[in-house]
PDB file of C-alpha atoms in Angstrom:
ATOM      1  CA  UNK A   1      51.691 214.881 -88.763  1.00 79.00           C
ATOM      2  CA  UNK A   2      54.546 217.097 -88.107  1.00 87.00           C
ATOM      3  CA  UNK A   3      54.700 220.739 -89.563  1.00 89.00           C
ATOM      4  CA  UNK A   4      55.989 223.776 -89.432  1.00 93.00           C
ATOM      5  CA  UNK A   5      53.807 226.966 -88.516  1.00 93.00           C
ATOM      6  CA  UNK A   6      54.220 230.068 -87.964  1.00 95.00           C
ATOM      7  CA  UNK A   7      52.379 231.324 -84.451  1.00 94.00           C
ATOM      8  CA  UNK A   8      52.097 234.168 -82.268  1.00 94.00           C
ATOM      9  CA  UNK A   9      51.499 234.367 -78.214  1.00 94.00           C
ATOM     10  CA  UNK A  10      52.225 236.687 -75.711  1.00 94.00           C
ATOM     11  CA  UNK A  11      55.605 235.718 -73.098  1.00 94.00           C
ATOM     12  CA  UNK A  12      56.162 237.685 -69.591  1.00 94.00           C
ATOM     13  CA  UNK A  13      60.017 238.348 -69.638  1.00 93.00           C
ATOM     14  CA  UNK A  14      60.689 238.484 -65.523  1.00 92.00           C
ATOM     15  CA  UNK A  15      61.821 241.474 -63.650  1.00 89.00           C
ATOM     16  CA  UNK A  16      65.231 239.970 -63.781  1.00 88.00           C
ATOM     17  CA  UNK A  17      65.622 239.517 -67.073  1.00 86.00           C
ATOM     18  CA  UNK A  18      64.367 242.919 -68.520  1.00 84.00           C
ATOM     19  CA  UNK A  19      67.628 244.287 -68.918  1.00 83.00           C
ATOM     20  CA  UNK A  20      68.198 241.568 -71.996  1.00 84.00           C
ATOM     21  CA  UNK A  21      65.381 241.169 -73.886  1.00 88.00           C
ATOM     22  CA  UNK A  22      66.373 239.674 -77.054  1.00 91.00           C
ATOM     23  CA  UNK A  23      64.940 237.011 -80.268  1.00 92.00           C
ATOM     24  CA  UNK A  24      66.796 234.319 -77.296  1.00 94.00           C
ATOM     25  CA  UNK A  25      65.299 235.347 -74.138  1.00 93.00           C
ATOM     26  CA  UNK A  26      62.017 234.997 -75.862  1.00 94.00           C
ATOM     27  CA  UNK A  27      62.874 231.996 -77.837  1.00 95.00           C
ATOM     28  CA  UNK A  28      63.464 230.319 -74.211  1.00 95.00           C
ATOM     29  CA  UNK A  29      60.282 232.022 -72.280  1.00 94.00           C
ATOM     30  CA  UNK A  30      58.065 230.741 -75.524  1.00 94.00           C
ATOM     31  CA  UNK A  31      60.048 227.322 -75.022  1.00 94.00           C
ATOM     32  CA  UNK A  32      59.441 227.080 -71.323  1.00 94.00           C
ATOM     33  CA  UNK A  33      56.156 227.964 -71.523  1.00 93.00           C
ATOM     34  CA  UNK A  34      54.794 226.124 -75.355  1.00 91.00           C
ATOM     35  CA  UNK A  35      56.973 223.326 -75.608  1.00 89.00           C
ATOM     36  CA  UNK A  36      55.038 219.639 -74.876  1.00 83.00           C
ATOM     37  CA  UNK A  37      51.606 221.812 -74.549  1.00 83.00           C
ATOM     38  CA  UNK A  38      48.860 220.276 -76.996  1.00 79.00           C
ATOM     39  CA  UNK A  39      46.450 222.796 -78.737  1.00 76.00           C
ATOM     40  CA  UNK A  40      43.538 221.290 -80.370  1.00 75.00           C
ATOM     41  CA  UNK A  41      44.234 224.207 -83.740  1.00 81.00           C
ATOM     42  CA  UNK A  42      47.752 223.122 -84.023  1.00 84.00           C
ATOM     43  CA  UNK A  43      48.450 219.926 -82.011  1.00 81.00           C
ATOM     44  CA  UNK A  44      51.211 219.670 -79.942  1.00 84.00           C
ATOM     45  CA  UNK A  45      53.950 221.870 -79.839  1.00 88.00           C
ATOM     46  CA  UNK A  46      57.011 219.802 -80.420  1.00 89.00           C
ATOM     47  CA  UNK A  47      60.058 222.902 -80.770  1.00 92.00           C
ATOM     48  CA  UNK A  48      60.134 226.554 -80.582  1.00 94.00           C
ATOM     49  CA  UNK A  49      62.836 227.213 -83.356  1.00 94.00           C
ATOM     50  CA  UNK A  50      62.516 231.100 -84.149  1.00 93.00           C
ATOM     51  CA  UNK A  51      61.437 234.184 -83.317  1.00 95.00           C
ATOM     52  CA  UNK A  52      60.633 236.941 -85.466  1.00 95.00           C
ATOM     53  CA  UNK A  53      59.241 239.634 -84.054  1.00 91.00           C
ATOM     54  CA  UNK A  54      58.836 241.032 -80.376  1.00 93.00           C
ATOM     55  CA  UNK A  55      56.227 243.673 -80.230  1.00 90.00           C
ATOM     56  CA  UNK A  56      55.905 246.479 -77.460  1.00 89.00           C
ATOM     57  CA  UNK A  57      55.978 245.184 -74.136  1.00 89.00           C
ATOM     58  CA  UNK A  58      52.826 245.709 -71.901  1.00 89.00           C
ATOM     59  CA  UNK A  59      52.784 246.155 -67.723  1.00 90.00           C
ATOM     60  CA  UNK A  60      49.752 244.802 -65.918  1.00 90.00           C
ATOM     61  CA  UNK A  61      48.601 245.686 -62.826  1.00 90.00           C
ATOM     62  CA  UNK A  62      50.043 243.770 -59.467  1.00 88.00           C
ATOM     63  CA  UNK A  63      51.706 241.419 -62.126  1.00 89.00           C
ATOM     64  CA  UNK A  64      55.717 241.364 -62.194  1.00 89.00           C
ATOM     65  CA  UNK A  65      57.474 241.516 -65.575  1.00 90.00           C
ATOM     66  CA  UNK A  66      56.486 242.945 -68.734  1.00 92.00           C
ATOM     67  CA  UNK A  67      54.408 241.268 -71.372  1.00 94.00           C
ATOM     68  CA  UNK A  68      55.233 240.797 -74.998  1.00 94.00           C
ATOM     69  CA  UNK A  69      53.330 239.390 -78.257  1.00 95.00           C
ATOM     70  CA  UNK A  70      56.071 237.615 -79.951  1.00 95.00           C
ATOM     71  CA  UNK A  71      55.871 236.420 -83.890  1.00 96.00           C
ATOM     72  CA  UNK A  72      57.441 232.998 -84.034  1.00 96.00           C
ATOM     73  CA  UNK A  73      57.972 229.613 -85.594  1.00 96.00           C
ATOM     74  CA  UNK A  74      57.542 226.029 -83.984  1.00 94.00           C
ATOM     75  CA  UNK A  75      57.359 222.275 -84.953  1.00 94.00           C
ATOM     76  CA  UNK A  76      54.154 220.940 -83.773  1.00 91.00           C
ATOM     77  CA  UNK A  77      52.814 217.199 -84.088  1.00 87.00           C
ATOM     78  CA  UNK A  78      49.393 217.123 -85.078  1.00 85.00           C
ATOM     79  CA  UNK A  79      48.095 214.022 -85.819  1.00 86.00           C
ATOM     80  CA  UNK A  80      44.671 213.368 -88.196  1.00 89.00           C
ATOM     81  CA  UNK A  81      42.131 211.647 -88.320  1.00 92.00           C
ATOM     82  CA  UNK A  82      42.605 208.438 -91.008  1.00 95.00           C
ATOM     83  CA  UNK A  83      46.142 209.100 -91.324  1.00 93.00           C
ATOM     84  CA  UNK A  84      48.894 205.929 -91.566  1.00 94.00           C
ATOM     85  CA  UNK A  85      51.215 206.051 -88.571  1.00 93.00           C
ATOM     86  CA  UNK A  86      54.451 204.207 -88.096  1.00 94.00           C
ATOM     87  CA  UNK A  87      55.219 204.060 -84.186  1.00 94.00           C
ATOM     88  CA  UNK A  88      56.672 201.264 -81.375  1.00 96.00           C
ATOM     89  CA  UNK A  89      55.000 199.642 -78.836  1.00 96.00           C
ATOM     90  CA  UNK A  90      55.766 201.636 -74.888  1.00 96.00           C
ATOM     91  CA  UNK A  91      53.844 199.122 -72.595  1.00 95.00           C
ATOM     92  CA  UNK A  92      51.610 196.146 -73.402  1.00 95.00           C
ATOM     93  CA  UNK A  93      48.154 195.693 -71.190  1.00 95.00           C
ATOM     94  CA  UNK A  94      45.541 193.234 -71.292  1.00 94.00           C
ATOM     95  CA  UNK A  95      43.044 195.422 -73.273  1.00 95.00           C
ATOM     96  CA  UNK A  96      46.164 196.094 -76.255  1.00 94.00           C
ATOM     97  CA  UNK A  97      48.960 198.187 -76.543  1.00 95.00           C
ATOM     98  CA  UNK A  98      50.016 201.525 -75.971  1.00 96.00           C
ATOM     99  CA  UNK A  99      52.055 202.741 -79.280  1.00 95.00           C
ATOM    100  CA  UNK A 100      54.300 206.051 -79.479  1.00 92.00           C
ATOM    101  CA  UNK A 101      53.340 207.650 -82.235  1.00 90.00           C
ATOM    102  CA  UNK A 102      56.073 211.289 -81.777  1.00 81.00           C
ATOM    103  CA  UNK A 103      55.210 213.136 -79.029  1.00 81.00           C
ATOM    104  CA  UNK A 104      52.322 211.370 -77.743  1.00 83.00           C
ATOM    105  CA  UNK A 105      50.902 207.633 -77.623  1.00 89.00           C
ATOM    106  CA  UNK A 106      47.989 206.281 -79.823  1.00 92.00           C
ATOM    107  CA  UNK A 107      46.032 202.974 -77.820  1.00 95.00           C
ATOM    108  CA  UNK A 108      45.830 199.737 -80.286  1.00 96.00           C
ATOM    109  CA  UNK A 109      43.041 197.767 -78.738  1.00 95.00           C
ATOM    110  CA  UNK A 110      43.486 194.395 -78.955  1.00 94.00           C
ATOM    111  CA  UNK A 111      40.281 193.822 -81.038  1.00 93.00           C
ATOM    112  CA  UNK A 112      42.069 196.249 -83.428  1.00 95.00           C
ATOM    113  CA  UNK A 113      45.305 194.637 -83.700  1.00 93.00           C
ATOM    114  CA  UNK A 114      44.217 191.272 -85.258  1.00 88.00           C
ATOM    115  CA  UNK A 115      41.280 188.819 -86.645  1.00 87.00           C
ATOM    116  CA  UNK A 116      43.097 186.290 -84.518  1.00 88.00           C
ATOM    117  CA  UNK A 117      42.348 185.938 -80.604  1.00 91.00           C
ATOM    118  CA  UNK A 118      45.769 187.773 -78.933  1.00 91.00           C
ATOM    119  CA  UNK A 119      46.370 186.397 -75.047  1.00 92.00           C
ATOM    120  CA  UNK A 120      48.000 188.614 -72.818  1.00 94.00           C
ATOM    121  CA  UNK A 121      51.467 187.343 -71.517  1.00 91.00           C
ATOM    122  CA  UNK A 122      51.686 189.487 -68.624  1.00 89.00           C
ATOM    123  CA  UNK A 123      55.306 187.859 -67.715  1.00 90.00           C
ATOM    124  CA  UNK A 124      56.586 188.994 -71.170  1.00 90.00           C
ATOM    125  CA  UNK A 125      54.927 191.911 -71.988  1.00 91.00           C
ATOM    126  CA  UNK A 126      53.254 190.956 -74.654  1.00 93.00           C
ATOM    127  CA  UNK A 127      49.893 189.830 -77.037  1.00 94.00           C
ATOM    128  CA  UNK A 128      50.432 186.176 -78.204  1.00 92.00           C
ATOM    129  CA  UNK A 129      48.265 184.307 -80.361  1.00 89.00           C
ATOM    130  CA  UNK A 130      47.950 180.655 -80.405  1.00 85.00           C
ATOM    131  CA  UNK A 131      46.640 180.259 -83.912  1.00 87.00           C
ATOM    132  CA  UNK A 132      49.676 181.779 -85.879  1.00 86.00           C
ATOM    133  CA  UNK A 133      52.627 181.964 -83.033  1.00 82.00           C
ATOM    134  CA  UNK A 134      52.823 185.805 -84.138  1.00 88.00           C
ATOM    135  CA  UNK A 135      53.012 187.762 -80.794  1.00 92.00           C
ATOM    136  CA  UNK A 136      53.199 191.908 -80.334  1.00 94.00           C
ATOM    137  CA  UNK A 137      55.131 193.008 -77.571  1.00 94.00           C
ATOM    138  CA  UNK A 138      57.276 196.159 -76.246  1.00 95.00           C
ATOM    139  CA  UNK A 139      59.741 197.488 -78.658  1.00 95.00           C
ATOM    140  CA  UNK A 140      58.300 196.265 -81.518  1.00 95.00           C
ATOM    141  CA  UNK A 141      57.769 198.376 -84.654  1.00 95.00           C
ATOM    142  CA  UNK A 142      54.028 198.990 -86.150  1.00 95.00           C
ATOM    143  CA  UNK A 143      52.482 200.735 -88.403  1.00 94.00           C
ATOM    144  CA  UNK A 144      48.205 201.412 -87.504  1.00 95.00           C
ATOM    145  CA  UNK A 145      46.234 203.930 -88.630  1.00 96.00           C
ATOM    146  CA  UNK A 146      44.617 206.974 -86.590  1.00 95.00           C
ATOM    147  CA  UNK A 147      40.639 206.656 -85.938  1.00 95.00           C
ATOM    148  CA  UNK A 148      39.694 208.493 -83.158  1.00 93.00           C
ATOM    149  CA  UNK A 149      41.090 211.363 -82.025  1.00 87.00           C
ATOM    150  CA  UNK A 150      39.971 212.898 -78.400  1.00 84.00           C
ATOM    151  CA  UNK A 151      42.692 216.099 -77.493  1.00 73.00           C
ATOM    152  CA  UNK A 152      42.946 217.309 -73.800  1.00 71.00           C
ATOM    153  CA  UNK A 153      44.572 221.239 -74.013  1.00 68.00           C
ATOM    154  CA  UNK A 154      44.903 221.363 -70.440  1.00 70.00           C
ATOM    155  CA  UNK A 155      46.206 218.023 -69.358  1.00 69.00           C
ATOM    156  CA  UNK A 156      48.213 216.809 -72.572  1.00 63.00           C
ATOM    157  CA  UNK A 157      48.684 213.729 -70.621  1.00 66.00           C
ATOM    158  CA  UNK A 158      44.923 212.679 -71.049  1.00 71.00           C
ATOM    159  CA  UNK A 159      44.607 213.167 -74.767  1.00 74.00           C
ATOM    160  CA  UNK A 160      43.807 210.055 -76.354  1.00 86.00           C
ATOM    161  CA  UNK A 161      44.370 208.682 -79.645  1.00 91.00           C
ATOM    162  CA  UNK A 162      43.104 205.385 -81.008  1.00 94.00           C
ATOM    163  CA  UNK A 163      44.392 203.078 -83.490  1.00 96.00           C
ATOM    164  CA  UNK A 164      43.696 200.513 -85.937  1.00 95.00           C
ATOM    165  CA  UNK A 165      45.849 197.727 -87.229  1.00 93.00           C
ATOM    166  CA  UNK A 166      42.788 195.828 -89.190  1.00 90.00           C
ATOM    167  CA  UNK A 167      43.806 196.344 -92.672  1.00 89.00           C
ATOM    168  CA  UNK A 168      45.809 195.057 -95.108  1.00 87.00           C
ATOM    169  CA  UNK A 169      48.915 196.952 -95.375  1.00 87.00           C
ATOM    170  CA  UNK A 170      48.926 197.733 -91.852  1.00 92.00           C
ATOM    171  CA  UNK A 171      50.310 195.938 -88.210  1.00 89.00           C
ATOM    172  CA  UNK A 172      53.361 194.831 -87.056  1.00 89.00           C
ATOM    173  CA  UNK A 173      56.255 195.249 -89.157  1.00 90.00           C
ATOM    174  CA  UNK A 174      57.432 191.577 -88.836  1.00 86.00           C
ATOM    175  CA  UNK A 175      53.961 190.603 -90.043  1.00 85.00           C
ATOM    176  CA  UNK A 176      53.787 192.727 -93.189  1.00 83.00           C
ATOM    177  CA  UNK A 177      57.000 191.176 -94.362  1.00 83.00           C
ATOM    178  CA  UNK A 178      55.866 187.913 -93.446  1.00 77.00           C
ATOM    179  CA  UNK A 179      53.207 188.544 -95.234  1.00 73.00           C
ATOM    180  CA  UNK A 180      54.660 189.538 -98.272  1.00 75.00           C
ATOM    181  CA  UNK A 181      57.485 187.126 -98.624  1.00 75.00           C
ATOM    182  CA  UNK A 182      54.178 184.374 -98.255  1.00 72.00           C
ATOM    183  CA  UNK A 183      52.362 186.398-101.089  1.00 71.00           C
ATOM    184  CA  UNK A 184      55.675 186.672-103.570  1.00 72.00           C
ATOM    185  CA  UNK A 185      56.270 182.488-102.633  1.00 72.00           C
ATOM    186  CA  UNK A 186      52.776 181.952-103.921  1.00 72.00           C
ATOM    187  CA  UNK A 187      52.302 183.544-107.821  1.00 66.00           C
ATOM    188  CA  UNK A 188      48.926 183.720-109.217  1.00 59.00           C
ATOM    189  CA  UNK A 189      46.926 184.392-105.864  1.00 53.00           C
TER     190      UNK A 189
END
């Protein structure tokens, strides 16, 4: 989900700001620039923490500034496919909930949250089912599992991510330890 890499991209260091170009100049311009942008090789770029190496700095044509390939490294979030999330519900809709999951949010449909029929409570944010009392609303922890995976470079916004909370092991954290207090009460099942 989250790693470390080691990246390089080229950064236009400003007229203004030729006179100082150093490893922090850069590290800010690469910051600026990277920093929230999703990349369907790496994922999303979470932190620009070092640079490494500047190269030679190129002019262009009717472009201000001066161009530089710079050797860095960076945190990116790059979620995959299959992979057990833990996250907390940001907003709660008719069709399921919207879960952060780091940088970005994953959508738990509400036919993937439960084998139970959830209601939506509009008034209190939240999926309630009548059958159990057990209800999913904003704030709440959860723990799904990534299966679809649709990433939008040029509008990070748009990326979508869906998730599943139909397995054992898996759903709201209040259920699973609901659930497993109920299985260690009853021995032999």
């Amino acid at each position: 989900m989250y790693k470390r890499v080691r990246l390089k991209d080229t950064v236009r260091v400003p007229p203004e700001e030729l006179g100082e170009v150093s490893p922090e100049l850069v590290k800010k311009l690469l910051q600026d620039k990277l920093e929230g942008r999703m990349d369907e090789e790496v994922g999303s770029v979470v932190s620009v923490t070092n640079v490494h190496d500047i190269g030679e700095g190129t002019v262009l044509p009717n472009r201000p500034g001066v161009y530089y390939e710079a050797d860095f490294d960076a945190v990116t979030f790059d979620p995959q496919m299959q992979e057990v999330v833990d996250g907390t519900v940001v907003e709660v809709v008719e069709f399921g909930a919207f879960v952060g999951i780091g940088p970005v949010d994953g959508l738990l449909h509400v036919s993937q949250i439960s084998d139970e029929y959830l209601a939506y409570d509009g008034e209190n944010q939240q999926l309630s089912s009548n059958e159990s009392a057990r209800a999913l609303g904003v704030e709440d922890a959860v723990r799904a599992r990534i299966v679809t995976k649709s990433i939008d470079e040029r509008n990070p916004r748009d990326s979508k991510i869906g998730l599943t909370a139909k397995q054992p092991g898996i759903g709201k954290h209040g259920w699973l330890k609901d659930d497993h207090e109920t299985q260690e009460a009853t021995p032999g099942e």
